[in-house]
Amino acid sequence: MFKAFNFKEIKEFQENTSDFLRKNYRVIGEDLYKRQARTISDSIDKYYVDNQKKILDGAHIMEEWFPQVKSHIFISHSHTDIDAIYELVGYLYAEFNIKAFVDAAVWGYADKLLQKIDDDHCYQNSTSTYNYPKRNITTSNVYLMLLNSLHSMIDNTECVFFIDTPNSVKSIPDQFDGATYSPWIFSELNIVEKIRIKKPFRPYELKFERRDTAFEPVQESVQVIYDIEKQLSNLEPLSFNDLSRWEKIKETSPDMTAERNLDRLYDIKGWLEHGQRREARSFT
């Protein structure tokens, strides 16, 4: 990962985009999302490494259920905002040739996988209930697989867009200015805060100004809130005006690659050295 952005103005993005374009962006975004989603197996038999069906191959499960998808941007968001996310994903692809990965395409399957494993290993026919200690073990293993997959995805994408809305970030007077009920948003922002920063690879030289860098499950009856104010403060603000400027610059040379278009975004944010700023606007 190279840069992480905090995008608070997705509502403004929707309000300033025509209904016709929003519909088109949504269709494109939903199609990209479906391509990222996995075809789920009805059985977990193929993941066993022993004849007694007691040992599951964790690496094999991660590879098929939580795969790595080649993308330029990782989008962290509240599942409640999924309709707006489809539009943003479609916009990035249609206008900038940028592929965005939606985190729900990974963690959306965690509970389905967990259900299949629990049905095989934790269900007690005699009482028609699940064995609680065994479920603790299966849950911790599946969620660790998911967390590792999310970590790898964030590490392998060039940028992270955190979609900051009232659904993803909560404020509690006199306690939290920025918090979330989602353990997955909390985990993703912590990964972003601690992960290595990697300069983007380009077949051409790219010089940057020297600067410091700094799954939303069904909620149970007891909710846990996570303070994320510190993590949010480390994200670079991204505004609707930034998107508008980015799109206008793109119009001067519309046939750019995703990488060239990302360079233009870095230029807008003032990260390129002075000599390269003009080049970013005039790449052909």
mmCIF file of C-alpha atoms in Angstrom:
data_model
loop_
_atom_site.group_PDB
_atom_site.id
_atom_site.type_symbol
_atom_site.label_atom_id
_atom_site.label_comp_id
_atom_site.label_asym_id
_atom_site.label_seq_id
_atom_site.Cartn_x
_atom_site.Cartn_y
_atom_site.Cartn_z
ATOM 1 C CA MET A 1 0.000 0.000 0.000
ATOM 2 C CA PHE A 2 1.171 3.495 -0.821
ATOM 3 C CA LYS A 3 -1.561 5.920 0.259
ATOM 4 C CA ALA A 4 -4.806 5.808 2.246
ATOM 5 C CA PHE A 5 -7.645 8.293 1.825
ATOM 6 C CA ASN A 6 -10.605 9.276 3.950
ATOM 7 C CA PHE A 7 -13.539 10.040 1.635
ATOM 8 C CA LYS A 8 -16.311 11.818 3.540
ATOM 9 C CA GLU A 9 -18.232 13.212 0.586
ATOM 10 C CA ILE A 10 -19.773 10.203 -1.129
ATOM 11 C CA LYS A 11 -23.194 11.813 -0.675
ATOM 12 C CA GLU A 12 -21.957 14.892 -2.547
ATOM 13 C CA PHE A 13 -20.580 12.599 -5.239
ATOM 14 C CA GLN A 14 -24.039 11.059 -5.691
ATOM 15 C CA GLU A 15 -25.905 14.380 -5.563
ATOM 16 C CA ASN A 16 -23.650 15.920 -8.228
ATOM 17 C CA THR A 17 -23.833 12.961 -10.607
ATOM 18 C CA SER A 18 -26.744 12.623 -13.012
ATOM 19 C CA ASP A 19 -29.247 9.814 -12.495
ATOM 20 C CA PHE A 20 -28.248 8.395 -15.879
ATOM 21 C CA LEU A 21 -24.563 8.195 -14.949
ATOM 22 C CA ARG A 22 -25.297 6.880 -11.460
ATOM 23 C CA LYS A 23 -27.346 4.059 -12.962
ATOM 24 C CA ASN A 24 -24.552 3.195 -15.387
ATOM 25 C CA TYR A 25 -21.892 3.360 -12.678
ATOM 26 C CA ARG A 26 -23.966 1.109 -10.453
ATOM 27 C CA VAL A 27 -24.359 -1.525 -13.185
ATOM 28 C CA ILE A 28 -20.603 -1.493 -13.785
ATOM 29 C CA GLY A 29 -19.860 -1.566 -10.052
ATOM 30 C CA GLU A 30 -22.200 -4.458 -9.343
ATOM 31 C CA ASP A 31 -20.708 -6.417 -12.234
ATOM 32 C CA LEU A 32 -17.174 -5.872 -10.913
ATOM 33 C CA TYR A 33 -18.304 -6.882 -7.430
ATOM 34 C CA LYS A 34 -19.848 -10.109 -8.739
ATOM 35 C CA ARG A 35 -16.606 -10.934 -10.528
ATOM 36 C CA GLN A 36 -14.741 -10.551 -7.253
ATOM 37 C CA ALA A 37 -17.205 -12.781 -5.410
ATOM 38 C CA ARG A 38 -16.580 -16.488 -5.201
ATOM 39 C CA THR A 39 -18.691 -19.445 -6.291
ATOM 40 C CA ILE A 40 -19.278 -21.132 -2.970
ATOM 41 C CA SER A 41 -19.017 -24.901 -2.691
ATOM 42 C CA ASP A 42 -21.920 -26.770 -1.108
ATOM 43 C CA SER A 43 -19.497 -29.080 0.686
ATOM 44 C CA ILE A 44 -16.237 -28.636 2.584
ATOM 45 C CA ASP A 45 -15.188 -32.262 2.025
ATOM 46 C CA LYS A 46 -12.389 -31.316 -0.368
ATOM 47 C CA TYR A 47 -10.649 -29.273 2.339
ATOM 48 C CA TYR A 48 -9.996 -32.244 4.624
ATOM 49 C CA VAL A 49 -6.464 -33.635 4.706
ATOM 50 C CA ASP A 50 -7.345 -36.849 6.582
ATOM 51 C CA ASN A 51 -9.805 -39.681 6.058
ATOM 52 C CA GLN A 52 -11.482 -39.107 9.417
ATOM 53 C CA LYS A 53 -12.487 -35.592 8.361
ATOM 54 C CA LYS A 54 -11.025 -33.977 11.449
ATOM 55 C CA ILE A 55 -8.268 -31.812 9.958
ATOM 56 C CA LEU A 56 -9.022 -28.964 7.546
ATOM 57 C CA ASP A 57 -6.446 -27.414 5.210
ATOM 58 C CA GLY A 58 -6.499 -23.756 6.251
ATOM 59 C CA ALA A 59 -4.337 -22.532 3.348
ATOM 60 C CA HIS A 60 -6.621 -24.251 0.822
ATOM 61 C CA ILE A 61 -9.695 -22.676 2.430
ATOM 62 C CA MET A 62 -8.129 -19.204 2.366
ATOM 63 C CA GLU A 63 -7.155 -19.592 -1.279
ATOM 64 C CA GLU A 64 -10.702 -20.427 -2.379
ATOM 65 C CA TRP A 65 -12.932 -18.584 0.092
ATOM 66 C CA PHE A 66 -10.848 -15.457 0.716
ATOM 67 C CA PRO A 67 -8.794 -15.109 -2.482
ATOM 68 C CA GLN A 68 -6.479 -12.278 -3.448
ATOM 69 C CA VAL A 69 -8.011 -10.156 -6.220
ATOM 70 C CA LYS A 70 -5.774 -7.959 -8.359
ATOM 71 C CA SER A 71 -6.976 -4.396 -7.761
ATOM 72 C CA HIS A 72 -5.608 -0.866 -7.579
ATOM 73 C CA ILE A 73 -7.753 0.372 -4.675
ATOM 74 C CA PHE A 74 -9.100 -1.327 -1.555
ATOM 75 C CA ILE A 75 -12.426 0.137 -0.392
ATOM 76 C CA SER A 76 -13.275 -0.084 3.303
ATOM 77 C CA HIS A 77 -16.893 0.775 4.088
ATOM 78 C CA SER A 78 -20.088 0.053 5.975
ATOM 79 C CA HIS A 79 -22.246 -2.592 4.343
ATOM 80 C CA THR A 80 -25.190 -0.212 4.796
ATOM 81 C CA ASP A 81 -23.588 2.020 2.149
ATOM 82 C CA ILE A 82 -23.202 -0.754 -0.424
ATOM 83 C CA ASP A 83 -25.404 0.948 -3.057
ATOM 84 C CA ALA A 84 -23.212 4.052 -3.011
ATOM 85 C CA ILE A 85 -20.136 1.827 -3.073
ATOM 86 C CA TYR A 86 -21.307 0.163 -6.293
ATOM 87 C CA GLU A 87 -21.612 3.607 -7.896
ATOM 88 C CA LEU A 88 -18.144 4.666 -6.740
ATOM 89 C CA VAL A 89 -16.561 1.422 -7.966
ATOM 90 C CA GLY A 90 -18.252 1.826 -11.344
ATOM 91 C CA TYR A 91 -17.156 5.469 -11.548
ATOM 92 C CA LEU A 92 -13.507 4.650 -10.844
ATOM 93 C CA TYR A 93 -13.483 1.958 -13.515
ATOM 94 C CA ALA A 94 -15.468 3.834 -16.166
ATOM 95 C CA GLU A 95 -13.642 7.149 -15.792
ATOM 96 C CA PHE A 96 -10.118 6.121 -14.764
ATOM 97 C CA ASN A 97 -9.769 2.422 -15.678
ATOM 98 C CA ILE A 98 -9.123 1.769 -11.980
ATOM 99 C CA LYS A 99 -10.245 -1.505 -10.427
ATOM 100 C CA ALA A 100 -11.444 -1.177 -6.847
ATOM 101 C CA PHE A 101 -11.797 -4.096 -4.470
ATOM 102 C CA VAL A 102 -14.825 -4.045 -2.171
ATOM 103 C CA ASP A 103 -14.015 -5.637 1.169
ATOM 104 C CA ALA A 104 -17.473 -7.215 1.468
ATOM 105 C CA ALA A 105 -16.540 -9.452 -1.467
ATOM 106 C CA VAL A 106 -14.225 -11.214 0.999
ATOM 107 C CA TRP A 107 -15.753 -10.983 4.452
ATOM 108 C CA GLY A 108 -19.264 -11.514 3.143
ATOM 109 C CA TYR A 109 -18.492 -15.220 2.935
ATOM 110 C CA ALA A 110 -17.014 -15.705 6.391
ATOM 111 C CA ASP A 111 -20.322 -16.545 8.058
ATOM 112 C CA LYS A 112 -21.267 -18.945 5.246
ATOM 113 C CA LEU A 113 -17.990 -20.807 5.645
ATOM 114 C CA LEU A 114 -18.387 -20.828 9.405
ATOM 115 C CA GLN A 115 -21.891 -22.277 9.110
ATOM 116 C CA LYS A 116 -20.642 -25.144 6.929
ATOM 117 C CA ILE A 117 -17.793 -26.001 9.305
ATOM 118 C CA ASP A 118 -20.047 -25.754 12.350
ATOM 119 C CA ASP A 119 -22.664 -28.000 10.768
ATOM 120 C CA ASP A 120 -19.982 -30.645 10.245
ATOM 121 C CA HIS A 121 -18.128 -30.331 13.546
ATOM 122 C CA CYS A 122 -20.169 -28.505 16.171
ATOM 123 C CA TYR A 123 -23.792 -29.524 15.699
ATOM 124 C CA GLN A 124 -25.170 -31.860 18.391
ATOM 125 C CA ASN A 125 -28.009 -34.021 17.098
ATOM 126 C CA SER A 126 -29.026 -35.099 20.580
ATOM 127 C CA THR A 127 -29.903 -31.540 21.647
ATOM 128 C CA SER A 128 -30.289 -29.847 18.242
ATOM 129 C CA THR A 129 -27.775 -27.236 19.382
ATOM 130 C CA TYR A 130 -24.171 -26.325 18.638
ATOM 131 C CA ASN A 131 -21.296 -27.121 20.973
ATOM 132 C CA TYR A 132 -20.203 -23.742 22.319
ATOM 133 C CA PRO A 133 -16.490 -24.483 23.047
ATOM 134 C CA LYS A 134 -16.084 -26.061 19.603
ATOM 135 C CA ARG A 135 -17.759 -23.047 17.982
ATOM 136 C CA ASN A 136 -15.267 -20.747 19.707
ATOM 137 C CA ILE A 137 -12.456 -22.662 17.999
ATOM 138 C CA THR A 138 -14.037 -22.665 14.536
ATOM 139 C CA THR A 139 -14.977 -18.975 14.769
ATOM 140 C CA SER A 140 -11.489 -17.869 15.804
ATOM 141 C CA ASN A 141 -9.902 -19.875 12.978
ATOM 142 C CA VAL A 142 -12.232 -18.578 10.255
ATOM 143 C CA TYR A 143 -11.902 -14.963 11.397
ATOM 144 C CA LEU A 144 -8.107 -15.263 11.532
ATOM 145 C CA MET A 145 -8.156 -16.568 7.950
ATOM 146 C CA LEU A 146 -10.279 -13.599 6.964
ATOM 147 C CA LEU A 147 -8.090 -11.083 8.804
ATOM 148 C CA ASN A 148 -4.957 -12.446 7.147
ATOM 149 C CA SER A 149 -6.635 -12.224 3.746
ATOM 150 C CA LEU A 150 -7.671 -8.605 4.354
ATOM 151 C CA HIS A 151 -4.121 -7.770 5.457
ATOM 152 C CA SER A 152 -2.709 -9.246 2.245
ATOM 153 C CA MET A 153 -5.261 -7.429 0.072
ATOM 154 C CA ILE A 154 -4.471 -4.061 1.657
ATOM 155 C CA ASP A 155 -0.742 -4.712 1.326
ATOM 156 C CA ASN A 156 -1.090 -5.589 -2.361
ATOM 157 C CA THR A 157 -3.277 -2.652 -3.434
ATOM 158 C CA GLU A 158 -1.782 0.756 -4.146
ATOM 159 C CA CYS A 159 -4.408 2.831 -2.305
ATOM 160 C CA VAL A 160 -7.086 2.449 0.338
ATOM 161 C CA PHE A 161 -10.296 4.476 0.219
ATOM 162 C CA PHE A 162 -12.114 4.569 3.552
ATOM 163 C CA ILE A 163 -15.719 5.665 3.012
ATOM 164 C CA ASP A 164 -16.473 7.846 6.001
ATOM 165 C CA THR A 165 -20.251 8.104 6.521
ATOM 166 C CA PRO A 166 -22.591 8.164 9.532
ATOM 167 C CA ASN A 167 -22.970 4.419 8.988
ATOM 168 C CA SER A 168 -19.260 3.681 9.311
ATOM 169 C CA VAL A 169 -18.174 6.331 11.832
ATOM 170 C CA LYS A 170 -20.136 7.219 14.964
ATOM 171 C CA SER A 171 -19.793 10.099 17.373
ATOM 172 C CA ILE A 172 -20.715 9.766 21.031
ATOM 173 C CA PRO A 173 -20.765 13.112 22.895
ATOM 174 C CA ASP A 174 -18.088 13.457 25.587
ATOM 175 C CA GLN A 175 -16.642 10.023 24.681
ATOM 176 C CA PHE A 176 -15.772 9.513 21.015
ATOM 177 C CA ASP A 177 -15.411 11.941 18.124
ATOM 178 C CA GLY A 178 -14.805 9.028 15.787
ATOM 179 C CA ALA A 179 -15.722 5.423 16.542
ATOM 180 C CA THR A 180 -17.180 2.378 14.841
ATOM 181 C CA TYR A 181 -19.281 -0.623 15.811
ATOM 182 C CA SER A 182 -17.692 -2.685 13.044
ATOM 183 C CA PRO A 183 -14.736 -4.832 14.172
ATOM 184 C CA TRP A 184 -13.789 -5.227 10.503
ATOM 185 C CA ILE A 185 -13.548 -1.487 9.864
ATOM 186 C CA PHE A 186 -11.521 -1.206 13.062
ATOM 187 C CA SER A 187 -9.223 -4.027 11.900
ATOM 188 C CA GLU A 188 -8.788 -2.596 8.406
ATOM 189 C CA LEU A 189 -7.908 0.877 9.687
ATOM 190 C CA ASN A 190 -5.408 -0.628 12.113
ATOM 191 C CA ILE A 191 -3.816 -2.555 9.265
ATOM 192 C CA VAL A 192 -3.601 0.668 7.230
ATOM 193 C CA GLU A 193 -1.986 2.459 10.160
ATOM 194 C CA LYS A 194 0.729 -0.165 10.664
ATOM 195 C CA ILE A 195 1.343 -1.680 7.228
ATOM 196 C CA ARG A 196 4.514 -0.999 5.247
ATOM 197 C CA ILE A 197 4.425 1.908 2.796
ATOM 198 C CA LYS A 198 5.508 0.909 -0.715
ATOM 199 C CA LYS A 199 6.318 3.344 -3.504
ATOM 200 C CA PRO A 200 4.291 2.399 -6.599
ATOM 201 C CA PHE A 201 6.157 0.560 -9.308
ATOM 202 C CA ARG A 202 6.124 2.308 -12.680
ATOM 203 C CA PRO A 203 8.037 1.566 -15.900
ATOM 204 C CA TYR A 204 8.949 5.257 -15.776
ATOM 205 C CA GLU A 205 10.585 7.153 -12.926
ATOM 206 C CA LEU A 206 8.169 8.634 -10.430
ATOM 207 C CA LYS A 207 9.490 11.059 -7.826
ATOM 208 C CA PHE A 208 7.469 12.139 -4.813
ATOM 209 C CA GLU A 209 7.763 15.076 -2.475
ATOM 210 C CA ARG A 210 9.318 13.961 0.802
ATOM 211 C CA ARG A 211 6.560 13.743 3.415
ATOM 212 C CA ASP A 212 5.781 11.874 6.585
ATOM 213 C CA THR A 213 3.396 9.037 6.033
ATOM 214 C CA ALA A 214 1.827 8.075 8.417
ATOM 215 C CA PHE A 215 -16.951 -7.096 7.308
ATOM 216 C CA GLU A 216 -19.644 -5.910 9.002
ATOM 217 C CA PRO A 217 -21.245 -8.921 10.743
ATOM 218 C CA VAL A 218 -24.789 -9.148 12.007
ATOM 219 C CA GLN A 219 -24.760 -7.277 15.298
ATOM 220 C CA GLU A 220 -25.376 -9.262 18.448
ATOM 221 C CA SER A 221 -27.402 -8.035 21.411
ATOM 222 C CA VAL A 222 -24.202 -6.692 22.971
ATOM 223 C CA GLN A 223 -22.390 -4.132 20.817
ATOM 224 C CA VAL A 224 -18.740 -3.212 21.105
ATOM 225 C CA ILE A 225 -17.588 0.217 19.946
ATOM 226 C CA TYR A 226 -14.031 0.934 18.799
ATOM 227 C CA ASP A 227 -12.331 4.319 19.004
ATOM 228 C CA ILE A 228 -10.851 5.003 15.536
ATOM 229 C CA GLU A 229 -10.200 8.743 15.826
ATOM 230 C CA LYS A 230 -6.408 8.233 15.770
ATOM 231 C CA GLN A 231 -6.569 5.963 12.719
ATOM 232 C CA LEU A 232 -8.827 8.396 10.849
ATOM 233 C CA SER A 233 -6.434 11.260 11.540
ATOM 234 C CA ASN A 234 -3.714 9.381 9.632
ATOM 235 C CA LEU A 235 -5.773 9.167 6.435
ATOM 236 C CA GLU A 236 -5.396 11.727 3.667
ATOM 237 C CA PRO A 237 -8.638 13.708 3.140
ATOM 238 C CA LEU A 238 -10.251 13.100 -0.229
ATOM 239 C CA SER A 239 -13.030 15.478 -1.267
ATOM 240 C CA PHE A 240 -15.609 15.569 -4.036
ATOM 241 C CA ASN A 241 -13.695 18.571 -5.385
ATOM 242 C CA ASP A 242 -10.600 16.345 -5.635
ATOM 243 C CA LEU A 243 -12.603 13.852 -7.701
ATOM 244 C CA SER A 244 -13.902 16.632 -9.949
ATOM 245 C CA ARG A 245 -10.404 17.997 -10.562
ATOM 246 C CA TRP A 246 -9.140 14.471 -11.192
ATOM 247 C CA GLU A 247 -11.855 13.866 -13.783
ATOM 248 C CA LYS A 248 -11.199 17.174 -15.561
ATOM 249 C CA ILE A 249 -7.475 16.422 -15.837
ATOM 250 C CA LYS A 250 -8.309 12.964 -17.164
ATOM 251 C CA GLU A 251 -10.384 14.501 -19.956
ATOM 252 C CA THR A 252 -7.241 16.044 -21.492
ATOM 253 C CA SER A 253 -5.834 12.539 -22.162
ATOM 254 C CA PRO A 254 -8.682 10.060 -21.680
ATOM 255 C CA ASP A 255 -6.840 6.898 -22.756
ATOM 256 C CA MET A 256 -4.592 6.653 -19.736
ATOM 257 C CA THR A 257 -3.838 3.483 -17.776
ATOM 258 C CA ALA A 258 -5.025 3.098 -14.198
ATOM 259 C CA GLU A 259 -1.480 3.755 -12.983
ATOM 260 C CA ARG A 260 -1.203 7.007 -14.942
ATOM 261 C CA ASN A 261 -4.533 8.131 -13.579
ATOM 262 C CA LEU A 262 -3.428 7.359 -10.022
ATOM 263 C CA ASP A 263 -0.334 9.479 -10.663
ATOM 264 C CA ARG A 264 -2.645 12.353 -11.542
ATOM 265 C CA LEU A 265 -4.419 11.935 -8.219
ATOM 266 C CA TYR A 266 -1.057 12.082 -6.431
ATOM 267 C CA ASP A 267 -0.326 15.243 -8.404
ATOM 268 C CA ILE A 268 -3.609 16.820 -7.255
ATOM 269 C CA LYS A 269 -2.674 16.061 -3.648
ATOM 270 C CA GLY A 270 0.753 17.661 -4.169
ATOM 271 C CA TRP A 271 2.834 14.524 -3.691
ATOM 272 C CA LEU A 272 4.810 14.615 -6.935
ATOM 273 C CA GLU A 273 7.990 16.629 -7.191
ATOM 274 C CA HIS A 274 7.544 19.949 -8.973
ATOM 275 C CA GLY A 275 9.137 18.804 -12.218
ATOM 276 C CA GLN A 276 6.758 15.883 -12.533
ATOM 277 C CA ARG A 277 3.541 17.757 -11.819
ATOM 278 C CA ARG A 278 3.371 19.124 -15.328
ATOM 279 C CA GLU A 279 4.132 15.641 -16.719
ATOM 280 C CA ALA A 280 1.306 14.103 -14.726
ATOM 281 C CA ARG A 281 -1.133 16.454 -16.447
ATOM 282 C CA SER A 282 0.256 15.830 -19.921
ATOM 283 C CA PHE A 283 1.080 12.111 -20.069
ATOM 284 C CA THR A 284 0.328 10.652 -23.454
#
